[in-house]
C-alpha positions as semicolon CSV with decimal commas, in nm:
position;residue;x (nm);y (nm);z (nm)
1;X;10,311;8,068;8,385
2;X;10,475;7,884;8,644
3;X;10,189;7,706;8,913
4;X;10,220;7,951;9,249
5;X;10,364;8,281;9,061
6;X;10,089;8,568;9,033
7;X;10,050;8,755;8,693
8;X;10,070;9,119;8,899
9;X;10,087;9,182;9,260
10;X;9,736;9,323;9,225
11;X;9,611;9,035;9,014
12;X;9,375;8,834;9,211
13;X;9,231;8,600;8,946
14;X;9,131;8,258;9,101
15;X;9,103;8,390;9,418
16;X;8,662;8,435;9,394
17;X;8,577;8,106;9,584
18;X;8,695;8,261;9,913
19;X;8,654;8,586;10,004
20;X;8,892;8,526;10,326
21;X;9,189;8,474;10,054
22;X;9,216;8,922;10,104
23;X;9,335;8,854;10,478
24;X;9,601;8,647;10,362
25;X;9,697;8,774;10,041
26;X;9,879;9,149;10,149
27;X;9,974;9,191;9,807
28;X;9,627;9,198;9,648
29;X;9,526;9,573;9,551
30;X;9,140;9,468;9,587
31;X;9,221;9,356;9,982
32;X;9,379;9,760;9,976
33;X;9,076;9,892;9,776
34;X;8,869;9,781;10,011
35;X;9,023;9,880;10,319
36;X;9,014;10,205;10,197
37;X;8,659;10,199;10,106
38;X;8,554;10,068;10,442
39;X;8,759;10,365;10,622
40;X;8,529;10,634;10,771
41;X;8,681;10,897;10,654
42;X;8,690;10,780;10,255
43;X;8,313;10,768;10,288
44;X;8,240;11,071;10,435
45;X;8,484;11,305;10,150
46;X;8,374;11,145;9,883
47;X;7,979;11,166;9,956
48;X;8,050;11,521;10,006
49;X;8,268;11,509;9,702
50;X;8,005;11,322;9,520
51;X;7,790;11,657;9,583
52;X;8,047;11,928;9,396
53;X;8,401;12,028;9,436
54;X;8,512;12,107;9,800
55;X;8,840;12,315;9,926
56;X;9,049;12,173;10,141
57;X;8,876;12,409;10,408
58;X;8,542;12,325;10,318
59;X;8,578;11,983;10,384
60;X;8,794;11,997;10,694
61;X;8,445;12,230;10,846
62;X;8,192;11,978;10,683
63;X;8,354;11,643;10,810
64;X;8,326;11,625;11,219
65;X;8,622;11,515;11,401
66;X;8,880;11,481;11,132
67;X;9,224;11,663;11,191
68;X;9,381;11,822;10,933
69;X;9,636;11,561;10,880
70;X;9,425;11,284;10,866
71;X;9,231;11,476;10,624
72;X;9,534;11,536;10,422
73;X;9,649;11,181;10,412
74;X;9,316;11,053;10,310
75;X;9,265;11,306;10,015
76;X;9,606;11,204;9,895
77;X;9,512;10,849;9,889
78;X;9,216;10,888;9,702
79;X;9,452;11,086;9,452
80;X;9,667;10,854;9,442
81;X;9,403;10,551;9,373
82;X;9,269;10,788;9,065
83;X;8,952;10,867;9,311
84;X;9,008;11,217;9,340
85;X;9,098;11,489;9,151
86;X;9,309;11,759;9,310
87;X;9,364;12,100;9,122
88;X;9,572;12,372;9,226
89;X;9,501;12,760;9,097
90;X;9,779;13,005;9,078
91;X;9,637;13,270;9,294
92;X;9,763;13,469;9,599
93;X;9,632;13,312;9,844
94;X;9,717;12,951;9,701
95;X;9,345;12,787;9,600
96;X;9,267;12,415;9,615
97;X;9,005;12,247;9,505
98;X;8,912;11,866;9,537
99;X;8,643;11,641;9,325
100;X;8,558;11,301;9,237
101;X;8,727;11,168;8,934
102;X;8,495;11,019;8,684
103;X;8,628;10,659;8,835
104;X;8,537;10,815;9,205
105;X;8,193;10,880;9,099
106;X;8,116;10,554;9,000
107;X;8,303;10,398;9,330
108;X;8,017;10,676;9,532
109;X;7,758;10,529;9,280
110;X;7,847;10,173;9,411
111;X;7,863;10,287;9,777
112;X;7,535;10,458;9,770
113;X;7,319;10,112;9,824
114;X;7,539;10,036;10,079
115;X;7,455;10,322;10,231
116;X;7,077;10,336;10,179
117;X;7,114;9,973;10,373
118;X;7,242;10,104;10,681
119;X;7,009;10,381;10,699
120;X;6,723;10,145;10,634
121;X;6,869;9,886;10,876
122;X;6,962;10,158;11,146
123;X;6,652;10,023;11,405
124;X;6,708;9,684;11,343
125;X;7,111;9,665;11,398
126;X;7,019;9,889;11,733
127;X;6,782;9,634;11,850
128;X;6,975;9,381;11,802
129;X;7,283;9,515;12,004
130;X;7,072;9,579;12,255
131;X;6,977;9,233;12,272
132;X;7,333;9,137;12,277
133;X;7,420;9,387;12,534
134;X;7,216;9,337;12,788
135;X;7,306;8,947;12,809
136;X;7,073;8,759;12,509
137;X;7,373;8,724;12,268
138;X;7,673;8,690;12,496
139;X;7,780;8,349;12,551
């Protein structure tokens, strides 16, 4: 293979030495993997994904301050990235139902430290911006 030509456009092999290579590299499906990861939304339908299979209703009640579109577009997204599992019943009215994909459970399974980090960290990230904020950290 020619030096400079990439083997997929989501093929980011020899790219580990520097994580900054994903704001560069558009083309590289981890750099889109994550930014969907780190979007608020992702996080909060699949943890209550993670817990059993949700309507689109359900969800939209559960998750404060999403809009219905924004709910749509990130459920089809995670459909699309083989995250979610979206199954439509044949019954009058139309039923939906939504739920992690065996590949989406182990993405929530990887997210979970993550989470238990925050929540463990919650005091010490709020005293440190109020350090910052009231003059300590700003330059």
């Amino acid at each position: 293979m020619e030096e400079g030509t990439r083997k997929s456009p989501g093929h980011c092999d020899g790219t580990d030495d520097d994580p900054r290579q994903w704001d560069t590299r558009s083309d590289c499906l981890v750099r889109d993997m994550l930014d969907r990861v780190a979007d608020k939304w992702t996080l909060l339908v699949m943890g209550y994904l993670a817990e059993r299979r949700h309507r689109f209703s359900e969800l939209h009640r559960r998750i404060d301050g999403v809009s219905r579109r924004m709910l749509t577009v990130t459920l089809r997204q995670l459909e699309r990235d083989g995250l979610v599992l979206r199954t439509a019943h044949p019954t009058v009215p139309p039923r939906v139902d939504y739920e992690l994909t065996p590949l989406g459970g182990s993405l929530h399974a990887t997210l979970c430290p993550l989470v238990a980090w925050a929540e463990e960290n919650e005091a010490g990230v709020a005293a440190a911006r109020r350090a910052f904020d009231s003059g300590a950290g700003a330059a």
